[in-house]
XYZ file of C-alpha atoms in Angstrom:
660
model
C 243.053 18.003 -52.662
C 246.713 18.467 -52.084
C 247.743 19.137 -48.535
C 249.640 22.179 -49.781
C 247.018 24.651 -50.909
C 247.661 28.062 -52.446
C 246.305 30.965 -50.342
C 242.971 32.431 -51.423
C 243.197 35.871 -53.079
C 239.732 36.909 -51.830
C 238.006 36.737 -48.462
C 235.166 34.422 -47.478
C 232.931 37.472 -47.197
C 233.426 38.158 -50.901
C 232.484 34.561 -51.709
C 229.299 34.657 -49.658
C 228.503 38.122 -50.992
C 228.688 36.988 -54.620
C 226.853 33.689 -54.182
C 224.077 35.078 -51.976
C 223.987 38.651 -53.283
C 223.929 37.792 -56.973
C 221.442 35.018 -56.242
C 219.060 37.537 -54.676
C 219.703 40.001 -57.510
C 218.847 37.478 -60.201
C 215.799 36.244 -58.286
C 214.545 39.836 -58.158
C 215.370 40.253 -61.838
C 213.414 37.091 -62.666
C 210.358 38.447 -60.872
C 210.656 41.626 -62.902
C 211.090 39.770 -66.193
C 208.112 37.542 -65.444
C 205.971 40.570 -64.659
C 206.996 42.218 -67.920
C 206.210 39.060 -69.868
C 202.793 38.796 -68.227
C 202.117 42.426 -69.044
C 203.063 41.792 -72.683
C 200.420 39.093 -72.972
C 202.457 35.967 -72.159
C 200.214 33.563 -70.270
C 201.228 32.114 -66.921
C 200.514 28.434 -67.511
C 202.443 25.174 -67.550
C 203.010 25.117 -71.315
C 204.667 28.525 -70.978
C 206.611 27.402 -67.878
C 208.014 24.238 -69.502
C 208.395 24.957 -73.241
C 207.764 28.711 -73.643
C 204.733 28.140 -75.893
C 207.084 26.689 -78.569
C 207.917 30.171 -79.853
C 211.635 30.889 -79.247
C 213.584 32.530 -82.070
C 216.974 31.496 -83.449
C 219.155 33.815 -81.345
C 217.556 33.036 -77.999
C 217.537 29.313 -78.831
C 221.276 29.520 -79.570
C 221.867 31.475 -76.356
C 219.920 28.864 -74.402
C 221.967 26.053 -75.938
C 225.255 27.803 -75.134
C 224.029 28.497 -71.608
C 223.068 24.848 -71.085
C 226.425 23.620 -72.389
C 228.716 26.180 -70.702
C 229.260 24.349 -67.452
C 231.817 25.146 -64.791
C 233.307 21.855 -66.022
C 233.925 23.450 -69.399
C 235.492 26.593 -68.005
C 237.623 24.756 -65.441
C 238.950 22.141 -67.841
C 242.707 21.666 -67.506
C 243.267 20.199 -70.980
C 245.286 23.131 -72.332
C 247.472 23.039 -69.229
C 248.088 19.321 -69.734
C 248.105 18.971 -73.535
C 248.755 22.519 -74.755
C 246.934 23.731 -77.871
C 245.799 20.152 -78.599
C 243.741 20.063 -75.422
C 241.801 23.253 -76.087
C 241.138 22.389 -79.741
C 239.998 18.817 -79.147
C 237.756 19.829 -76.253
C 236.102 22.521 -78.360
C 235.577 20.514 -81.528
C 234.485 17.237 -79.976
C 231.916 18.785 -77.640
C 230.335 21.180 -80.115
C 229.375 18.509 -82.638
C 226.852 16.860 -80.294
C 224.796 20.046 -80.147
C 224.721 20.395 -83.906
C 223.856 16.718 -84.297
C 221.035 17.159 -81.798
C 219.378 19.626 -84.184
C 218.312 16.513 -86.096
C 216.479 15.084 -83.107
C 214.988 18.477 -82.257
C 213.382 18.827 -85.678
C 212.444 15.136 -85.796
C 210.640 15.545 -82.475
C 208.668 18.428 -83.949
C 207.734 16.248 -86.922
C 206.747 13.094 -85.050
C 205.672 14.290 -81.591
C 204.868 18.023 -81.688
C 202.837 17.813 -78.468
C 205.477 16.146 -76.293
C 207.121 18.071 -73.463
C 209.750 15.344 -72.872
C 211.337 12.642 -75.004
C 210.232 10.168 -72.336
C 206.599 10.730 -73.312
C 207.538 9.409 -76.750
C 209.238 6.385 -75.163
C 206.120 5.631 -73.092
C 203.673 5.824 -75.996
C 205.904 3.816 -78.306
C 207.361 1.150 -75.996
C 205.231 1.023 -72.847
C 205.680 1.443 -69.102
C 208.802 -0.645 -68.400
C 210.764 1.029 -71.179
C 209.480 4.394 -69.965
C 210.764 3.758 -66.442
C 214.060 2.357 -67.759
C 214.882 5.369 -69.894
C 213.717 7.676 -67.114
C 216.324 6.099 -64.836
C 219.139 6.825 -67.286
C 217.831 10.296 -68.123
C 217.703 11.333 -64.472
C 221.109 9.698 -63.872
C 222.531 11.886 -66.638
C 220.990 14.994 -65.054
C 222.357 14.058 -61.620
C 225.879 13.492 -62.964
C 225.823 16.729 -64.946
C 224.682 18.835 -61.985
C 227.168 17.022 -59.732
C 230.089 17.940 -61.977
C 228.892 21.552 -62.197
C 228.508 21.887 -58.436
C 231.646 20.009 -57.397
C 233.844 21.869 -59.892
C 232.300 25.265 -59.177
C 232.450 24.846 -55.399
C 236.113 23.805 -55.542
C 236.957 26.883 -57.606
C 235.036 29.216 -55.277
C 236.815 27.644 -52.306
C 240.231 28.205 -53.875
C 239.372 31.842 -54.642
C 237.755 32.847 -51.347
C 238.265 30.106 -48.784
C 234.471 29.803 -48.634
C 233.353 26.395 -47.390
C 232.800 23.935 -50.222
C 229.681 22.639 -48.488
C 228.265 26.170 -48.241
C 228.702 26.618 -52.004
C 227.145 23.222 -52.712
C 223.976 24.248 -50.874
C 223.760 27.945 -51.691
C 224.263 27.652 -55.465
C 221.233 25.359 -56.066
C 219.173 27.442 -53.635
C 219.812 30.668 -55.535
C 219.035 28.994 -58.862
C 215.813 27.433 -57.584
C 214.682 30.808 -56.266
C 214.622 32.435 -59.683
C 213.763 29.332 -61.742
C 210.554 28.870 -59.728
C 209.157 32.215 -60.745
C 209.987 32.395 -64.404
C 209.788 29.057 -66.176
C 211.709 28.299 -69.353
C 211.291 31.586 -71.232
C 212.155 33.877 -68.339
C 214.945 31.506 -67.265
C 216.386 31.671 -70.770
C 216.302 35.454 -70.658
C 218.204 35.451 -67.368
C 220.610 32.795 -68.652
C 221.120 34.965 -71.731
C 222.476 37.674 -69.440
C 224.632 35.118 -67.604
C 226.164 33.906 -70.867
C 226.847 37.399 -72.181
C 228.694 38.232 -68.950
C 230.703 34.996 -69.239
C 231.963 35.850 -72.719
C 232.730 39.440 -71.790
C 234.967 38.070 -69.011
C 236.527 35.603 -71.475
C 237.424 38.526 -73.755
C 238.825 40.480 -70.794
C 241.168 37.562 -70.045
C 242.059 37.314 -73.736
C 242.994 40.986 -74.182
C 244.770 41.201 -70.836
C 246.926 38.186 -71.712
C 247.715 38.942 -75.340
C 247.605 42.760 -75.428
C 248.227 44.583 -72.136
C 249.937 42.224 -69.682
C 253.482 43.089 -68.613
C 254.137 39.370 -68.099
C 253.062 38.217 -71.573
C 251.458 41.000 -73.629
C 251.491 39.401 -77.089
C 250.979 36.044 -78.833
C 254.640 36.126 -79.854
C 255.786 36.393 -76.237
C 253.416 33.550 -75.266
C 254.990 31.405 -77.988
C 258.451 31.985 -76.545
C 257.281 31.176 -73.003
C 255.677 27.916 -74.168
C 258.912 26.866 -75.888
C 260.760 27.564 -72.631
C 258.159 25.570 -70.676
C 258.681 22.621 -73.006
C 262.418 22.656 -72.296
C 261.819 23.152 -68.574
C 259.103 20.552 -67.940
C 259.736 17.701 -70.404
C 256.460 16.025 -69.367
C 253.677 17.221 -71.667
C 252.013 14.065 -73.113
C 252.398 15.369 -76.651
C 254.742 15.010 -79.625
C 258.236 15.983 -78.434
C 256.625 17.225 -75.184
C 255.573 20.390 -77.033
C 252.662 22.580 -75.969
C 252.444 23.794 -79.572
C 251.287 20.686 -81.418
C 247.977 18.906 -81.989
C 249.769 15.547 -81.901
C 248.720 14.090 -78.544
C 247.285 10.606 -78.142
C 245.954 11.459 -74.687
C 244.103 14.504 -76.007
C 242.668 12.467 -78.896
C 241.435 9.750 -76.511
C 239.835 12.379 -74.336
C 238.192 13.891 -77.420
C 236.693 10.559 -78.445
C 235.478 9.913 -74.888
C 233.883 13.362 -74.740
C 232.289 12.973 -78.171
C 230.675 9.680 -77.225
C 229.697 10.208 -73.598
C 228.389 13.728 -74.070
C 226.441 12.773 -77.174
C 224.626 10.483 -74.768
C 224.236 13.357 -72.295
C 222.701 15.641 -74.916
C 220.247 12.983 -76.105
C 219.273 11.900 -72.571
C 219.108 15.390 -71.069
C 215.539 16.633 -71.293
C 216.671 20.265 -70.973
C 218.005 20.069 -74.546
C 214.784 18.430 -75.710
C 212.793 21.193 -74.025
C 214.760 23.874 -75.877
C 214.181 22.069 -79.164
C 210.458 21.918 -78.418
C 210.426 25.538 -77.248
C 211.963 26.826 -80.478
C 209.620 27.849 -83.252
C 209.647 25.224 -86.074
C 211.683 27.419 -88.424
C 214.178 28.374 -85.680
C 214.993 25.011 -84.069
C 217.665 23.824 -86.517
C 219.438 27.177 -87.065
C 219.273 27.783 -83.308
C 221.078 24.535 -82.491
C 223.601 24.921 -85.327
C 224.405 28.490 -84.317
C 224.542 27.457 -80.654
C 227.012 24.677 -81.409
C 229.279 26.955 -83.420
C 229.086 29.696 -80.785
C 229.867 27.363 -77.896
C 233.266 26.497 -79.404
C 234.675 29.767 -78.088
C 233.962 28.739 -74.506
C 236.720 26.109 -74.263
C 238.733 27.193 -77.316
C 239.277 30.882 -76.522
C 239.346 30.526 -72.742
C 241.615 27.479 -72.576
C 243.927 28.769 -75.322
C 244.297 31.808 -73.106
C 244.206 30.764 -69.453
C 245.448 27.181 -69.770
C 248.510 28.431 -71.614
C 248.946 31.252 -69.084
C 249.278 28.606 -66.366
C 251.937 26.744 -68.377
C 253.838 29.938 -69.190
C 253.838 31.539 -65.720
C 253.839 28.551 -63.350
C 257.552 28.947 -62.640
C 257.270 32.624 -61.692
C 256.539 34.184 -58.311
C 253.195 35.611 -59.539
C 251.735 32.111 -59.729
C 249.828 31.060 -56.567
C 251.656 27.718 -56.167
C 255.197 29.094 -56.684
C 257.811 27.679 -56.201
C 256.155 24.326 -56.831
C 254.101 23.240 -59.846
C 250.418 22.447 -59.566
C 249.711 19.039 -58.062
C 247.683 16.389 -59.898
C 244.888 16.853 -57.355
C 244.736 20.593 -58.015
C 244.628 20.042 -61.772
C 241.891 17.405 -61.466
C 239.890 19.687 -59.168
C 239.796 22.349 -61.887
C 242.044 24.965 -60.275
C 244.036 25.846 -63.400
C 241.693 28.707 -64.331
C 241.553 30.446 -60.917
C 245.321 30.139 -60.448
C 246.030 31.504 -63.955
C 243.565 34.383 -63.477
C 245.247 35.355 -60.211
C 248.652 35.238 -61.899
C 247.656 37.509 -64.764
C 245.224 39.877 -63.000
C 245.846 39.521 -59.253
C 242.820 39.850 -56.987
C 240.697 41.268 -59.793
C 241.385 38.067 -61.734
C 240.135 36.045 -58.787
C 237.012 38.196 -58.615
C 236.415 37.720 -62.352
C 236.654 33.931 -62.024
C 234.346 34.031 -59.007
C 231.693 35.822 -61.077
C 232.409 33.443 -63.955
C 231.783 30.450 -61.697
C 228.542 31.886 -60.365
C 227.268 32.670 -63.853
C 228.205 29.326 -65.382
C 226.986 27.251 -62.430
C 223.637 28.982 -62.091
C 222.836 29.177 -65.814
C 223.640 25.499 -66.403
C 221.866 24.339 -63.237
C 218.734 26.330 -64.098
C 218.531 24.465 -67.428
C 218.889 21.165 -65.608
C 216.195 22.126 -63.090
C 213.782 22.933 -65.903
C 214.540 19.664 -67.683
C 214.125 17.542 -64.555
C 211.004 19.355 -63.352
C 209.313 18.694 -66.696
C 210.129 14.987 -66.444
C 208.812 14.788 -62.898
C 205.592 16.679 -63.658
C 204.693 15.006 -66.971
C 206.336 11.569 -66.774
C 205.860 10.774 -63.101
C 203.136 12.936 -61.581
C 200.756 13.053 -64.563
C 201.424 9.555 -65.818
C 201.422 7.543 -62.599
C 199.681 9.650 -59.954
C 197.204 12.051 -61.552
C 196.458 11.181 -65.198
C 193.840 13.928 -65.525
C 195.924 16.646 -63.879
C 194.939 20.176 -64.751
C 197.391 22.763 -66.015
C 197.529 24.381 -62.560
C 198.305 21.042 -60.908
C 201.074 20.309 -63.420
C 202.547 23.752 -62.850
C 202.482 23.173 -59.083
C 204.176 19.787 -59.560
C 206.899 21.456 -61.677
C 207.508 23.993 -58.909
C 207.806 21.294 -56.246
C 210.141 19.333 -58.528
C 212.460 22.346 -58.840
C 212.658 22.636 -55.041
C 213.019 18.903 -54.444
C 215.721 18.344 -57.067
C 217.688 21.352 -55.796
C 217.728 19.939 -52.256
C 218.603 16.454 -53.497
C 221.509 17.710 -55.622
C 222.944 19.799 -52.803
C 222.974 16.719 -50.559
C 224.264 14.383 -53.285
C 227.091 16.736 -54.293
C 228.021 17.116 -50.609
C 228.298 13.337 -50.336
C 230.524 13.227 -53.421
C 232.814 15.911 -52.030
C 232.956 14.101 -48.693
C 234.007 10.975 -50.580
C 236.811 12.868 -52.399
C 235.115 12.568 -55.795
C 236.340 15.486 -57.897
C 235.591 17.113 -61.235
C 237.986 14.935 -63.240
C 236.355 11.701 -62.103
C 232.817 12.932 -62.753
C 233.667 14.183 -66.225
C 235.201 10.892 -67.366
C 232.704 8.632 -65.583
C 229.505 10.104 -67.041
C 229.712 8.067 -70.272
C 229.203 4.792 -68.389
C 225.574 5.839 -67.864
C 224.958 7.875 -71.011
C 226.600 5.794 -73.744
C 224.174 2.816 -73.760
C 221.149 5.055 -74.327
C 222.488 6.734 -77.456
C 221.803 4.085 -80.194
C 218.230 3.182 -79.145
C 217.266 6.847 -78.723
C 218.509 7.717 -82.202
C 216.638 4.702 -83.598
C 213.477 5.672 -81.716
C 213.157 8.996 -83.500
C 214.532 8.015 -86.918
C 213.253 4.489 -87.566
C 209.955 2.652 -87.316
C 211.658 -0.742 -86.916
C 212.732 -0.966 -83.230
C 210.176 -2.463 -80.850
C 209.779 -2.660 -77.087
C 212.103 -5.639 -76.582
C 214.836 -3.979 -78.626
C 214.528 -0.703 -76.697
C 214.694 -2.366 -73.278
C 217.422 -4.952 -73.969
C 219.688 -2.518 -75.804
C 219.942 0.000 -72.986
C 220.192 -2.491 -70.094
C 222.605 -4.956 -71.747
C 224.603 -2.014 -73.060
C 224.812 -0.666 -69.516
C 225.941 -4.062 -68.206
C 228.680 -4.206 -70.860
C 229.687 -0.637 -70.051
C 230.063 -1.252 -66.308
C 231.871 -4.592 -66.654
C 234.353 -3.251 -69.215
C 234.956 -0.100 -67.190
C 235.786 -2.043 -64.017
C 237.859 -4.649 -65.870
C 240.056 -2.047 -67.594
C 240.499 -0.143 -64.329
C 241.605 -3.295 -62.512
C 243.911 -4.420 -65.323
C 245.660 -1.084 -65.807
C 246.021 -0.109 -62.156
C 245.902 -3.407 -60.280
C 242.935 -2.340 -58.171
C 239.540 -0.681 -58.397
C 239.545 2.751 -56.751
C 238.765 6.372 -57.571
C 242.018 6.819 -59.458
C 241.675 3.718 -61.630
C 237.942 4.041 -62.319
C 238.296 7.729 -63.154
C 241.054 7.192 -65.722
C 240.409 8.131 -69.353
C 241.169 4.628 -70.674
C 238.784 2.817 -68.306
C 235.952 5.262 -68.927
C 236.567 5.454 -72.695
C 236.519 1.703 -73.270
C 233.590 1.247 -70.905
C 231.604 3.877 -72.804
C 232.594 2.324 -76.151
C 231.505 -1.131 -74.995
C 228.129 0.189 -73.852
C 227.479 1.972 -77.141
C 228.675 -1.000 -79.222
C 226.533 -3.616 -77.443
C 223.515 -1.319 -77.446
C 223.946 -0.569 -81.163
C 224.325 -4.248 -82.103
C 221.134 -5.195 -80.245
C 219.216 -2.262 -81.727
C 220.285 -3.096 -85.290
C 219.816 -6.857 -84.856
C 216.271 -6.610 -83.527
C 215.382 -3.989 -86.129
C 216.349 -6.449 -88.863
C 215.041 -9.668 -87.349
C 211.910 -8.408 -85.538
C 210.928 -5.089 -87.108
C 208.020 -3.409 -85.333
C 206.915 -1.179 -88.245
C 205.722 1.413 -85.785
C 202.862 3.730 -86.790
C 203.966 7.270 -85.992
C 200.364 8.467 -85.861
C 199.973 6.900 -82.428
C 202.173 9.674 -80.984
C 199.121 11.892 -81.317
C 198.150 10.285 -77.992
C 200.494 12.829 -76.378
C 198.352 15.916 -75.846
C 198.887 19.525 -74.836
C 196.722 20.546 -71.884
C 195.604 24.164 -72.021
C 194.894 26.413 -69.051
C 191.247 25.338 -68.945
C 192.086 21.626 -68.878
C 191.261 20.948 -72.542
C 193.537 18.636 -74.515
C 194.823 20.106 -77.770
C 196.496 18.379 -80.712
C 199.325 20.270 -82.410
C 198.792 18.226 -85.611
C 195.636 20.299 -86.139
C 197.349 23.621 -85.480
C 197.786 25.727 -88.623
C 201.419 26.391 -87.635
C 202.216 22.664 -87.983
C 203.589 22.373 -91.536
C 204.829 18.822 -92.339
C 206.489 19.847 -95.607
C 208.417 22.696 -94.018
C 209.511 20.403 -91.196
C 210.600 17.725 -93.689
C 212.836 20.215 -95.492
C 214.223 21.417 -92.167
C 215.072 17.810 -91.256
C 217.103 17.340 -94.435
C 218.864 20.646 -93.834
C 219.706 19.552 -90.278
C 221.222 16.279 -91.495
C 223.311 17.952 -94.175
C 224.486 20.781 -91.916
C 225.359 18.478 -89.021
C 227.350 16.111 -91.274
C 229.193 18.951 -93.008
C 230.081 20.699 -89.755
C 231.180 17.445 -88.092
C 233.544 16.722 -90.991
C 234.802 20.306 -91.068
C 235.235 20.872 -87.330
C 236.183 17.477 -85.919
C 237.805 15.735 -88.917
C 239.276 18.242 -91.385
C 240.463 20.777 -88.809
C 242.371 18.885 -86.074
C 243.100 15.445 -87.548
C 245.424 16.473 -90.427
C 247.544 18.453 -87.950
C 247.480 15.454 -85.628
C 248.621 13.097 -88.374
C 251.374 15.402 -89.665
C 252.920 15.871 -86.195
C 253.122 19.568 -87.012
C 254.600 21.823 -84.313
C 253.359 25.393 -84.581
C 255.706 28.043 -85.922
C 255.617 31.454 -84.255
C 253.710 32.975 -87.178
C 251.167 30.149 -87.201
C 250.650 30.439 -83.446
C 249.991 34.190 -83.722
C 247.315 33.449 -86.331
C 245.897 30.713 -84.090
C 245.479 33.168 -81.228
C 243.818 35.678 -83.559
C 241.294 33.029 -84.653
C 240.477 32.153 -81.047
C 239.754 35.811 -80.282
C 237.650 36.267 -83.418
C 235.587 33.229 -82.442
C 234.769 34.811 -79.089
C 233.538 37.953 -80.857
C 231.404 35.827 -83.187
C 229.887 34.121 -80.137
C 229.185 37.404 -78.413
C 227.325 38.615 -81.503
C 225.398 35.356 -81.948
C 224.194 34.998 -78.377
C 224.362 38.627 -77.263
C 223.284 40.851 -80.129
C 221.243 38.600 -82.430
C 218.556 37.836 -79.800
C 218.064 41.578 -79.291
C 217.784 42.213 -83.029
C 215.253 39.394 -83.448
C 213.172 40.527 -80.484
C 213.398 44.288 -81.046
C 209.645 44.599 -81.681
C 208.803 42.629 -78.531
C 211.256 44.716 -76.527
C 209.678 47.926 -77.834
C 206.245 46.624 -76.883
C 207.468 45.934 -73.357
C 208.978 49.402 -73.089
C 205.807 51.078 -74.342
C 203.642 48.727 -72.237
C 201.593 47.555 -75.190
C 199.824 44.214 -74.838
C 199.094 42.693 -78.256
C 196.274 40.637 -76.762
C 194.676 43.557 -74.917
C 191.640 44.935 -76.770
C 191.475 48.698 -77.213
C 188.335 50.794 -77.085
C 187.195 53.616 -79.297
C 185.518 56.811 -78.153
C 182.136 55.073 -77.898
C 183.600 52.332 -75.679
C 183.137 49.695 -78.408
C 185.764 46.936 -78.227
C 187.905 46.571 -81.354
C 190.274 43.599 -81.726
C 193.872 44.584 -82.206
C 194.719 41.551 -84.339
C 194.389 41.005 -88.077
C 191.453 39.163 -89.676
C 193.696 36.118 -90.121
C 194.713 36.161 -86.431
C 191.069 36.495 -85.394
C 190.078 33.548 -87.589
C 192.869 31.416 -86.119
C 191.822 32.309 -82.560
C 188.287 31.166 -83.332
C 189.578 27.865 -84.755
C 191.737 27.201 -81.707
C 188.848 28.014 -79.370
C 186.586 25.654 -81.290
C 189.230 22.922 -81.115
C 189.623 23.451 -77.363
C 185.874 23.113 -76.758
C 185.787 19.918 -78.819
């Protein structure tokens, strides 16, 4: 951090009040939600805790995806400040496509391994113990790096807004999340995260309308255009075509986009929290949920950065900006302080308070998803597999609870060590691909091909990792003359390291698939069982809701939709403007701002209103305190089942299957 630090607009008391007070509020809310769910007939077992009984609808699945992907890293990104409109567009388009692509794996998992709680269970059954432990290492490394970036970025922002100790934030944020994650499990956590995400986008729209409609400093897209033209003439240092903040032509932004696309594709595929949401979605809702989630998430960096990143560029030279009369230092930009400084400039102390709430919401919602993903891995892939193979549902649930507590404590300590070592948000964001890139090709092959075998799976990820690390360090040393935090955190070193890891891993995967095909029998994945509350092992292949033909059609839809949206969003939208070196006209920029605002409204509908519409009957049942599983009695005290004949028949079949 720069030795010259802008004064905090809020007091430390406000910081502690928000972090602790809202943490207690959401913990109490989680207890209430869990009680309501129990009263509505939702069982309190491990299958409900980890994958919500595989019953989430499209809207809540989309909201969960947006919540998982809206990190403090996303909100604090300085790309628009550095690259102008190119930064916000490339960040949005490159990081939304992974989610939509993951819809393919989500539906493929339902087809091939409908019983699995984690993708690592599939790895273990297919490739054996060593491969299982290898992929577990990279999966947990991805989770650790993700939570580290969320905590380090969020704590730095809270510190800049309130002066609250960074170390206090690093410990209190995971503690508050663990408190409410413990009680609710995945479904109740998603409901709380739904509220978090709605609040985040309401604040995003407040920033948008304040900047482009009511602010005395800017007040309209046309005025913003004029200020950005003046900033171009004043600064002369934007790494874009003609140093303009109004063009998509920026090699640095394009490199960052490619790095993000590759490294965070690896994050999505290695992060079990995304797998859990795919498993938790009902079969017909998994693909539309991920597609809608990916489209909705675009507004998070696109609308916010096109607003607040450009505010920082436009107002940095005025006395309302916290760093005036100087510009922001490189350390401040890398630490993610563009957003809090811009909010203070445009809204004063209320802007600082809004960002403080934004940081709490984004940090806690994203961390809760990570805690659920990690706890499921620890309970099913470590505890059940290597310590208690015949664990009961209650024991697995207890292990998940302990995992939530243990991982929270570990991450608080690990993030504190990173902060003590001066590792900031910029380094963590770029560096993550060194660990996540090598796992991408073999994981895709695992779910979509029967040809890879154990040797292919193990060699591809470890040799890919070796290539990734060696290339990363070599580029850092060559470009900067030494290996340090600055050189190893550079975009070029991390990009080429990630590319090398993916390339080597892909070559090995393809080569072994051709030379030594395993011809794997998918039926063996039936070895992964669901354990019910009474300790019986159930097989989802025999469940009447498992429809192979419907899932096959959904898989083809997922492939077509993901390919179309990738071409539309990442190729056809930004790249022609990049190639043409087009600099926005005033009229075009006004339209651009209108699109960014409309996208935020679309997101608010998709993740805020649609879940309510889909769940209106369940909500009414909760309000009227009706339990669909509770038998009612007539005047002679004779029990009458509330379900239909078909539901009764299905219950009998499931009970018979459980006893067998």
